[in-house]
Amino acid sequence: MNNIYKYVICAAVAMTAMTSCSDFLDAENKASVEADEYFETETGKSELRTTLYNSIRWMGTSIAINEWGTDLYAITRSSAPSNFHTYLTSTDDGEVKNFYQNAYAMIQRANCLIQYAGDNPQYAAEAKFIQCMGYYYLTQHFGAVPYVTQYIETAERNYPRTPLAEIYSAMIAELESIKNDSALPEEDHNGCVSRKAVTALLAKVCLAAGWDLETTLTNDSLGTYSVTATNYFSKAAAYATETIGGQQLSMTFDDKWAPQNEGNEEEIFSIQYERAGFPGDILTGGHSLQNNYGSGYGNPVENGMKSCSGGLVPSEKAIYLWDKDDERYEGTFMTTIYNYTGTWGTTGYYAYYNASEAAKKTMPIMGRYFPWWANVNDVKKYVNDNPKLFTQGSCPAACYVVIMSNPAVAYTFNKTTGKIAKTINKEYNEFLKGEGMTSVTHCVKKFDDPQTPQANSASGYRDIVMLHLSDMYLTAAEAYLMAGDEQKALQYVNSVRNRAKTAALASFADYKPEYTVSDNFQVKPLDVLLDERARETYAEQTRWMDLRRTRQLVRYNKEFNSYINAASDMANSYGQIKWYRPIPAAEIETNSALTVDDQNPGY
């Protein structure tokens, strides 16, 4: 782990903390030394840099605001739909408020580092990148926001919303100013800002600017729009291509996400975590990404499974995204979960990573999840021919075999003989409600930490990848499509598909999804790109931003979100669609330059 993420508690934390607009405007010096005196020392600058890097972790753990209310996820019986699923979020919502405030806290720290360490070109460039990343996330979720680039040390409370075009222009100019900065390394795979990371963020910012400034929405429900210019799209394509720099997708998808391959050649920028050396409780010092994408498997202490909620299981659409040749299916989902025989780590859930191949061949199975294309007769023969694998015996968890399809087919077993005791055949969304089953679906394994302790807590320490190579391939594809070069777009899509061992497309029209759509939903080239992005970046917390950016948020929710039936379900009583998150009420109350008229439509 790079030493910029070392765990440091210093004057910088208290002095630069910003938990709300009003809090950061009242910059109280709680340390025993003055900021000017402390931060002008090399130690002060270094610790301020450390504090800044640690402050970015919120970006990788804002699951509710980034994933819920989209086409890819459903909930199981153990969860209830949130206001994000149903688009009933209010201006007082805690998740929204935390997101907004954490972004500005990070920006305030970046501005502080720029002010006090501006004579260090590396520190200044890193701070500018992180500042721009904060504004990128704010603009994607809130639209126009106050754009503040100076470190706030006074009680000033007057910060008006800056027009979106000005924010994009300023971000792009800032990033372009450091894109070739020799103070930054060309590449870095340990969490430091690099020139490659700057160019990658430039590509994403320009792509977002193209959609927000160079397209006009013509119909919410149909997701139709007109393209008024292509300047930003062309820039996005150029920056994405520059980031790729001819680098091929040479790793297998499974290797790319394997725990032992953190910091691999495809990572461009990641948020760092390290269990070793953490000064506090290691059971709560990590993150919970591995615990959120799947159905509940019970208490780890009791049954040897990883802790997992039921709020983000694959939707009916999602289970049909992958075809039988696509290696990303096995690379994304844990399809075999071994039962627990009393030894944490080498039996139970994490046996997949820690047990020997020989041991796994005879280890009892708690859950085996087959894809939609599996032949029912073949699956049934497999389980009948291998009763020892499905004998529960003294294992704490009951055994299940599931075919992830609609209707879903599942088998439960006699705990002593391992023979099929019951066959369940139910419509997929009904199946998710459970029928005497705990683990109705497979879970995402991208974030699994094989060294997780046996405790029911958020204790994963995998690095969180924020920018990576295949994301740049798909960014280039989308930018070229919007700039009018469909053939170039298809080339980048096929590069991603080729790595996954799935068939290349001769044209966008050749794409025939396996999921069911209504007669009114016509698959377009943009849908091909969004489906490819769903397969490649599933569970990477970009889906809500992807749908908002591309004007498909309403169209996709109507078609694939079982809690949304019409565009009116995503609007207020005046018919205003909630295309953005609400500006938190607390921010409008404490910022004298904001009034209720500045609130986003729909709230």
XYZ file of C-alpha atoms in Angstrom:
603
model
C 0.000 0.000 0.000
C 1.290 3.443 -0.887
C 2.303 5.452 2.158
C -0.019 8.317 1.269
C -2.792 6.227 2.805
C -0.997 5.673 6.093
C -3.282 6.236 9.052
C -2.501 9.680 10.451
C -4.481 11.739 12.936
C -3.173 15.256 13.065
C -4.095 18.910 13.175
C -5.028 18.676 9.500
C -8.031 16.495 10.251
C -9.637 18.917 12.652
C -8.651 22.053 10.814
C -9.893 20.992 7.398
C -12.945 18.934 8.349
C -16.107 20.128 6.638
C -19.288 18.335 7.603
C -21.732 20.873 6.266
C -21.725 24.133 4.373
C -22.124 26.120 7.581
C -19.514 24.054 9.442
C -16.774 24.597 6.922
C -17.547 28.286 6.665
C -16.841 28.556 10.386
C -13.234 27.411 10.140
C -12.337 26.858 13.778
C -8.717 26.130 14.642
C -8.904 23.325 17.184
C -5.187 22.553 17.078
C -2.529 24.013 19.364
C -0.672 25.625 16.462
C -1.769 28.082 13.798
C -2.529 26.626 10.354
C -0.052 28.924 8.574
C 2.708 27.844 10.899
C 1.955 24.112 10.801
C 1.179 23.623 7.112
C 4.237 25.509 5.950
C 6.380 22.727 7.401
C 7.160 19.676 5.291
C 5.535 17.472 7.928
C 2.378 19.566 7.893
C 2.157 19.488 4.103
C 2.710 15.738 4.004
C 0.070 15.065 6.636
C -2.366 17.382 4.893
C -1.803 15.361 1.711
C -2.466 12.155 3.644
C -5.681 13.621 5.037
C -6.787 14.604 1.535
C -6.255 11.126 0.136
C -8.102 9.547 3.053
C -11.021 11.913 2.463
C -11.822 10.385 -0.956
C -13.114 7.091 0.444
C -16.724 8.228 0.462
C -16.679 8.161 -3.360
C -16.212 4.412 -3.383
C -18.803 3.551 -0.749
C -21.917 5.595 -1.643
C -23.876 2.537 -2.738
C -27.442 3.722 -2.189
C -27.116 6.921 -4.177
C -25.104 5.317 -6.987
C -26.950 2.030 -7.570
C -30.540 2.026 -6.317
C -33.332 3.099 -8.617
C -31.791 1.631 -11.769
C -32.343 -1.317 -14.098
C -29.766 -3.750 -12.690
C -30.792 -4.418 -9.109
C -33.704 -5.815 -7.157
C -34.259 -6.616 -3.483
C -34.993 -9.856 -1.641
C -37.467 -10.548 1.108
C -34.994 -9.366 3.730
C -35.117 -5.801 2.432
C -37.724 -3.169 1.671
C -37.546 -0.714 -1.239
C -35.886 2.531 -0.235
C -36.831 6.019 -1.302
C -34.081 5.734 -3.909
C -35.798 2.705 -5.467
C -39.133 4.509 -5.539
C -37.893 8.056 -6.256
C -39.433 9.480 -3.105
C -36.194 10.977 -1.803
C -36.655 14.238 0.101
C -34.465 17.279 0.672
C -33.802 15.991 4.210
C -32.502 12.578 3.126
C -29.411 11.623 5.107
C -27.686 9.718 2.282
C -28.002 12.692 -0.069
C -26.840 15.123 2.589
C -23.811 12.985 3.435
C -22.876 12.638 -0.240
C -23.089 16.389 -0.797
C -21.182 17.263 2.356
C -18.497 14.619 1.877
C -17.848 15.940 -1.619
C -17.379 19.473 -0.342
C -15.284 18.245 2.584
C -12.931 16.635 0.090
C -12.886 19.752 -2.093
C -12.152 21.943 0.937
C -9.185 19.738 1.826
C -7.975 19.866 -1.777
C -8.215 23.660 -1.759
C -6.329 23.714 1.533
C -3.500 21.628 0.083
C -3.326 23.866 -2.979
C -3.028 26.936 -0.755
C -0.444 25.617 1.698
C 1.544 23.258 -0.536
C 1.318 25.139 -3.803
C 5.103 25.327 -3.921
C 5.173 21.522 -4.175
C 4.094 20.827 -7.786
C 3.215 17.190 -7.123
C 0.987 17.987 -4.151
C -0.690 20.845 -6.025
C -1.411 18.672 -9.069
C -2.793 15.850 -6.911
C -5.057 18.295 -5.087
C -6.374 19.751 -8.344
C -7.223 16.263 -9.623
C -9.083 15.350 -6.433
C -10.867 18.701 -6.413
C -12.079 18.053 -9.973
C -13.135 14.523 -9.114
C -15.283 15.942 -6.327
C -16.963 18.379 -8.689
C -17.427 15.617 -11.270
C -19.479 13.593 -8.786
C -21.395 16.657 -7.595
C -22.387 17.714 -11.118
C -23.512 14.196 -12.037
C -25.843 13.996 -9.056
C -26.836 17.622 -8.413
C -26.202 19.525 -11.626
C -25.119 23.124 -11.047
C -23.564 23.602 -7.606
C -21.458 26.311 -5.929
C -18.003 26.107 -7.496
C -15.439 27.060 -4.873
C -11.723 26.774 -5.540
C -10.291 28.811 -2.691
C -9.665 27.441 0.796
C -12.367 28.892 3.044
C -11.065 30.386 6.282
C -13.743 32.977 7.029
C -17.384 32.973 8.046
C -18.446 33.860 4.515
C -21.769 32.156 3.713
C -22.499 33.437 0.239
C -21.815 30.850 -2.452
C -24.280 30.873 -5.362
C -24.787 27.983 -7.746
C -22.395 28.217 -10.665
C -23.835 27.521 -14.129
C -23.069 23.975 -15.239
C -21.284 25.129 -18.385
C -18.884 27.207 -16.286
C -18.129 24.312 -13.942
C -17.377 21.952 -16.817
C -15.197 24.547 -18.511
C -13.272 25.199 -15.301
C -12.801 21.498 -14.530
C -11.533 20.748 -18.019
C -9.139 23.701 -17.926
C -7.831 22.639 -14.512
C -7.280 19.043 -15.595
C -5.684 20.086 -18.875
C -3.256 22.249 -16.925
C -1.869 19.203 -15.080
C -2.346 16.530 -17.758
C 1.311 16.650 -18.767
C 2.702 17.784 -15.433
C 6.094 16.106 -14.971
C 5.611 16.278 -11.195
C 3.101 13.435 -11.565
C 4.136 9.906 -12.544
C 2.977 8.699 -15.946
C 1.136 5.798 -14.291
C 0.546 4.657 -10.735
C -1.210 1.518 -9.497
C -1.014 2.216 -5.770
C -3.521 4.998 -5.282
C -1.511 8.066 -6.294
C -2.704 10.536 -8.899
C -0.906 10.042 -12.214
C -0.953 11.736 -15.592
C -2.902 8.760 -16.925
C -5.525 9.224 -14.199
C -5.825 12.914 -15.104
C -6.435 12.075 -18.766
C -8.954 9.392 -17.816
C -10.909 11.832 -15.658
C -10.747 14.371 -18.477
C -12.383 11.839 -20.789
C -15.211 11.234 -18.343
C -15.746 14.937 -17.621
C -15.828 15.786 -21.334
C -18.266 12.950 -22.006
C -20.584 14.226 -19.275
C -20.245 17.784 -20.578
C -21.210 16.599 -24.053
C -24.420 15.058 -22.786
C -25.337 17.938 -20.475
C -24.380 20.801 -22.793
C -24.561 19.417 -26.327
C -27.780 17.378 -26.233
C -31.370 18.391 -25.629
C -33.860 15.967 -24.092
C -36.993 15.682 -26.229
C -38.979 13.020 -24.352
C -38.418 11.808 -20.775
C -40.231 8.497 -21.121
C -38.707 7.566 -24.466
C -35.225 8.774 -23.584
C -35.008 10.644 -26.884
C -32.751 13.626 -27.425
C -31.231 15.788 -30.125
C -27.499 16.387 -30.495
C -26.747 20.086 -30.917
C -22.943 19.910 -31.060
C -20.147 17.367 -30.759
C -17.186 19.379 -29.504
C -17.118 17.828 -26.035
C -17.841 14.342 -27.378
C -14.884 14.620 -29.720
C -12.662 15.765 -26.873
C -13.885 12.856 -24.721
C -13.053 10.404 -27.493
C -9.599 11.912 -27.914
C -8.817 11.823 -24.187
C -10.133 8.287 -23.753
C -8.016 7.152 -26.700
C -4.986 8.947 -25.255
C -5.548 7.244 -21.909
C -5.724 3.831 -23.568
C -2.543 4.610 -25.461
C -2.693 1.379 -27.426
C -2.810 -0.752 -24.261
C -4.686 -3.987 -24.918
C -7.117 -5.727 -22.597
C -4.734 -8.618 -22.101
C -5.722 -9.861 -18.644
C -8.627 -12.241 -18.204
C -11.597 -10.599 -16.519
C -11.293 -12.980 -13.564
C -7.604 -12.144 -13.103
C -8.334 -8.445 -13.317
C -10.596 -8.667 -10.262
C -8.755 -11.396 -8.343
C -7.816 -10.323 -4.780
C -4.167 -11.156 -5.339
C -3.993 -8.854 -8.356
C -4.700 -5.507 -6.710
C -2.724 -2.748 -8.401
C -2.676 -4.560 -11.720
C -1.807 -3.014 -15.063
C -5.420 -2.144 -15.907
C -6.009 -0.053 -12.794
C -5.680 3.680 -13.387
C -6.798 5.142 -10.064
C -7.986 3.376 -6.940
C -8.873 4.136 -3.339
C -6.472 2.322 -1.038
C -7.264 0.195 2.010
C -4.896 -1.793 4.181
C -5.777 -4.010 7.137
C -2.188 -4.281 8.396
C -1.297 -1.357 10.578
C -4.826 -0.022 11.012
C -4.767 1.640 14.455
C -8.436 1.131 15.310
C -10.915 -1.742 15.255
C -10.144 -3.720 12.089
C -13.716 -5.053 12.121
C -15.065 -1.597 11.338
C -12.143 0.164 9.676
C -12.666 -1.220 6.189
C -15.616 -0.992 3.826
C -18.665 -3.140 3.111
C -18.721 -3.470 -0.680
C -18.376 -7.247 -0.495
C -21.369 -7.343 1.857
C -23.913 -5.531 -0.295
C -24.360 -7.239 -3.669
C -26.225 -10.474 -2.980
C -28.870 -12.171 -0.878
C -28.457 -12.878 2.825
C -26.393 -15.923 3.773
C -26.924 -15.748 7.520
C -24.590 -14.834 10.355
C -20.877 -15.479 9.568
C -20.166 -16.561 13.133
C -22.882 -19.199 12.974
C -22.667 -20.531 9.425
C -19.282 -19.532 8.045
C -20.625 -17.381 5.211
C -19.751 -13.787 4.443
C -22.175 -11.212 5.738
C -24.431 -10.081 2.903
C -27.526 -7.895 2.708
C -30.416 -8.493 0.336
C -30.752 -5.011 -1.104
C -28.794 -5.366 -4.341
C -29.443 -8.708 -6.008
C -29.529 -8.982 -9.823
C -32.749 -7.781 -11.419
C -34.568 -9.960 -13.943
C -32.892 -7.971 -16.694
C -29.466 -8.379 -15.119
C -29.560 -12.185 -14.985
C -30.000 -12.256 -18.780
C -27.249 -9.777 -19.659
C -24.470 -12.344 -20.042
C -24.454 -15.031 -22.714
C -22.989 -18.523 -22.312
C -19.588 -17.596 -23.728
C -19.098 -14.457 -21.667
C -16.351 -15.008 -19.099
C -17.495 -11.952 -17.176
C -20.391 -13.904 -15.697
C -18.130 -16.178 -13.651
C -15.756 -13.275 -13.084
C -18.530 -11.168 -11.570
C -20.621 -13.633 -9.562
C -19.788 -16.264 -6.948
C -21.553 -19.257 -8.491
C -20.320 -21.910 -6.030
C -20.480 -21.313 -2.286
C -18.958 -24.028 -0.128
C -20.545 -25.044 3.149
C -18.900 -24.515 6.495
C -17.313 -27.389 8.372
C -15.880 -25.435 11.256
C -12.680 -23.898 9.876
C -13.080 -20.237 8.979
C -11.458 -19.203 5.718
C -10.717 -22.632 4.277
C -14.305 -23.859 4.535
C -17.460 -21.831 4.079
C -17.693 -18.845 1.761
C -13.995 -17.935 1.587
C -12.961 -21.511 0.805
C -13.253 -20.478 -2.853
C -10.084 -18.429 -2.357
C -8.279 -20.171 0.484
C -8.898 -23.915 0.146
C -6.894 -26.178 -2.143
C -8.417 -27.299 -5.429
C -8.315 -30.878 -4.216
C -10.244 -30.002 -1.052
C -12.891 -28.088 -2.980
C -13.663 -31.093 -5.183
C -15.148 -32.971 -2.216
C -16.240 -30.056 -0.024
C -19.993 -29.826 0.697
C -21.782 -27.087 -1.203
C -24.191 -24.610 0.348
C -25.195 -22.875 -2.870
C -24.656 -23.637 -6.542
C -26.007 -21.038 -8.971
C -26.380 -21.852 -12.647
C -26.933 -19.211 -15.371
C -30.121 -18.802 -17.349
C -28.838 -20.895 -20.262
C -28.297 -24.000 -18.107
C -30.259 -27.077 -19.207
C -32.664 -28.083 -16.425
C -32.237 -31.793 -17.091
C -28.453 -31.523 -17.007
C -28.564 -29.626 -13.723
C -30.925 -32.148 -12.191
C -28.681 -35.001 -13.297
C -25.648 -33.250 -11.835
C -27.181 -32.865 -8.393
C -28.574 -36.403 -8.374
C -25.202 -37.823 -9.396
C -23.353 -35.950 -6.618
C -25.419 -36.370 -3.431
C -22.373 -36.066 -1.154
C -21.861 -32.487 -2.280
C -25.379 -31.545 -1.160
C -25.533 -33.455 2.091
C -25.866 -30.910 4.862
C -24.897 -33.249 7.682
C -23.406 -31.176 10.483
C -22.922 -28.131 8.254
C -24.898 -25.153 9.593
C -26.383 -23.980 6.274
C -29.035 -25.709 4.208
C -28.110 -26.554 0.611
C -29.582 -24.989 -2.516
C -29.132 -25.259 -6.248
C -30.635 -22.440 -8.315
C -30.985 -21.785 -12.030
C -30.988 -17.999 -12.383
C -33.746 -17.621 -14.934
C -37.360 -16.575 -15.263
C -39.050 -18.636 -14.034
C -36.368 -19.422 -11.490
C -35.794 -23.090 -10.760
C -34.391 -24.155 -7.391
C -33.768 -27.397 -5.579
C -33.576 -28.058 -1.856
C -32.147 -31.290 -0.451
C -32.638 -33.968 2.145
C -30.011 -33.034 4.704
C -28.844 -36.602 5.277
C -29.049 -38.174 1.810
C -28.277 -35.160 -0.364
C -31.116 -36.115 -2.719
C -33.535 -33.504 -4.056
C -36.292 -32.929 -1.523
C -38.183 -30.106 -3.222
C -38.272 -28.343 -6.559
C -39.244 -24.675 -6.687
C -40.369 -23.129 -9.946
C -41.470 -19.514 -9.614
C -41.593 -16.246 -11.491
C -38.261 -14.541 -10.788
C -39.506 -11.544 -8.782
C -41.711 -13.824 -6.698
C -38.794 -16.184 -6.192
C -36.769 -13.295 -4.759
C -39.256 -13.070 -1.897
C -38.006 -16.456 -0.725
C -39.779 -19.715 0.033
C -38.035 -21.268 2.974
C -34.710 -20.286 1.377
C -32.081 -17.900 2.668
C -29.704 -17.470 -0.246
C -31.937 -17.040 -3.281
C -29.288 -15.520 -5.583
C -25.567 -15.515 -6.131
C -23.519 -12.544 -4.994
C -20.858 -10.324 -6.557
C -17.287 -11.429 -5.851
C -15.416 -8.410 -7.292
C -14.795 -6.983 -3.827
C -14.241 -10.179 -1.839
C -11.463 -10.008 0.731
C -10.287 -13.574 1.507
C -8.712 -12.387 4.779
C -12.014 -11.121 6.165
C -12.367 -12.076 9.850
C -15.303 -14.133 11.049
C -17.534 -11.304 12.153
C -20.792 -9.718 11.061
C -19.342 -6.328 10.183
C -17.955 -4.136 7.416
C -14.425 -5.419 7.404
C -13.294 -5.641 3.782
C -9.985 -4.049 2.876
C -9.901 -4.480 -0.896
C -8.836 -1.379 -2.796
C -11.727 0.304 -4.618
C -10.973 0.838 -8.296
C -12.357 4.146 -9.539
C -10.804 4.376 -13.026
C -9.631 1.458 -15.139
C -8.734 0.517 -18.681
C -11.895 -1.193 -19.944
C -13.936 1.710 -18.591
C -11.869 3.914 -20.890
C -12.609 1.616 -23.843
C -16.326 2.041 -23.192
C -15.951 5.777 -22.601
C -14.266 6.026 -26.000
C -17.036 3.948 -27.582
C -19.774 6.187 -26.176
C -17.944 9.366 -27.138
C -17.337 8.191 -30.702
C -20.967 7.123 -31.035
C -22.176 10.546 -29.915
C -19.637 12.275 -32.163
C -21.106 10.406 -35.130
C -18.457 7.727 -35.698
C -20.487 4.549 -35.182
C -17.859 2.257 -36.694
C -15.149 3.501 -34.352
C -17.516 3.087 -31.419
C -18.191 -0.505 -32.417
C -14.459 -1.267 -32.563
C -14.031 -0.292 -28.918
C -17.122 -2.273 -27.883
C -15.786 -5.345 -29.669
C -12.409 -4.997 -27.977
C -14.168 -5.315 -24.627
C -16.305 -8.206 -25.851
C -13.297 -10.021 -27.311
C -11.516 -10.027 -23.962
C -14.657 -11.553 -22.443
C -14.699 -14.290 -25.126
C -18.140 -13.258 -26.306
C -18.969 -12.816 -29.993
C -18.011 -9.591 -31.725
C -20.812 -7.537 -33.262
C -20.793 -6.856 -36.997
C -23.046 -3.868 -36.317
C -25.023 -2.399 -33.457
C -28.158 -3.746 -35.143
C -26.828 -7.298 -34.686
C -27.170 -7.047 -30.908
C -30.124 -9.130 -29.653
C -30.468 -9.068 -25.874
C -31.813 -12.128 -24.081
C -33.844 -10.150 -21.553
C -37.493 -9.424 -22.239
C -38.675 -5.956 -23.206
C -42.085 -4.500 -23.955
C -43.217 -3.685 -27.480
C -42.499 0.004 -26.850
C -38.860 -0.571 -25.949
C -36.760 -0.588 -29.088
C -33.077 -1.475 -28.656
C -30.833 1.272 -30.018
C -27.035 1.603 -30.370
C -26.906 3.512 -27.090
C -28.612 0.561 -25.374
C -25.897 -1.732 -26.689
C -23.292 0.487 -25.036
C -25.207 0.656 -21.764
C -25.611 -3.120 -21.685
C -21.913 -3.579 -22.379
C -21.107 -1.148 -19.604
C -23.460 -3.069 -17.292
C -21.604 -6.316 -17.951
C -18.136 -4.820 -17.681
C -18.679 -2.524 -14.687
C -21.438 -4.328 -12.787
C -21.462 -3.280 -9.100
C -18.928 -0.481 -9.619
C -21.395 2.225 -8.515
C -21.743 4.015 -11.823
C -25.162 2.863 -13.015
C -27.325 5.740 -11.805
C -24.863 8.265 -13.230
C -24.695 6.326 -16.508
C -28.480 6.406 -16.932
C -28.835 10.045 -15.918
C -25.998 11.139 -18.151
C -27.355 9.359 -21.233
C -30.938 10.594 -20.722
C -32.205 7.023 -20.177
C -33.028 7.212 -16.460
C -36.799 7.384 -16.854
C -36.962 5.000 -19.806
C -34.935 2.296 -18.060
C -36.726 2.615 -14.731
C -40.118 2.342 -16.401
C -39.026 -0.770 -18.260
C -36.928 -2.585 -15.654
C -37.572 -1.191 -12.158
C -40.539 -3.048 -10.672
C -41.309 -0.075 -8.387
C -41.718 2.385 -11.259
C -44.653 2.046 -13.652
C -44.750 5.456 -15.299
C -42.717 8.643 -15.636
C -45.062 10.243 -13.117
C -43.658 7.893 -10.458
C -40.345 9.728 -10.835
C -41.876 13.206 -10.669
C -43.400 15.497 -8.077
C -47.042 16.570 -8.037
C -46.260 19.256 -10.618
C -44.934 16.720 -13.090
C -41.271 17.718 -12.706
C -39.006 14.698 -13.305
C -36.327 14.072 -10.674
C -33.339 14.015 -12.975
C -31.023 15.090 -10.168
C -30.773 14.573 -6.436
C -32.243 17.271 -4.202
C -29.960 19.998 -2.910
C -30.004 19.240 0.851
C -32.333 21.545 2.739
C -29.606 22.250 5.291
C -27.374 23.679 2.584
C -30.071 26.034 1.307
C -30.737 27.168 4.863
C -27.100 27.971 5.676
C -25.878 29.358 2.354
C -27.215 32.883 1.978
C -26.735 32.770 -1.806
C -29.177 29.843 -2.149
C -32.959 29.999 -1.949
C -35.721 27.466 -2.524
C -35.728 28.650 -6.134
C -32.307 27.026 -6.482
C -33.727 23.603 -5.644
C -33.543 21.022 -8.407
C -36.797 20.313 -10.312
C -38.942 17.611 -8.753
C -38.408 18.637 -5.153
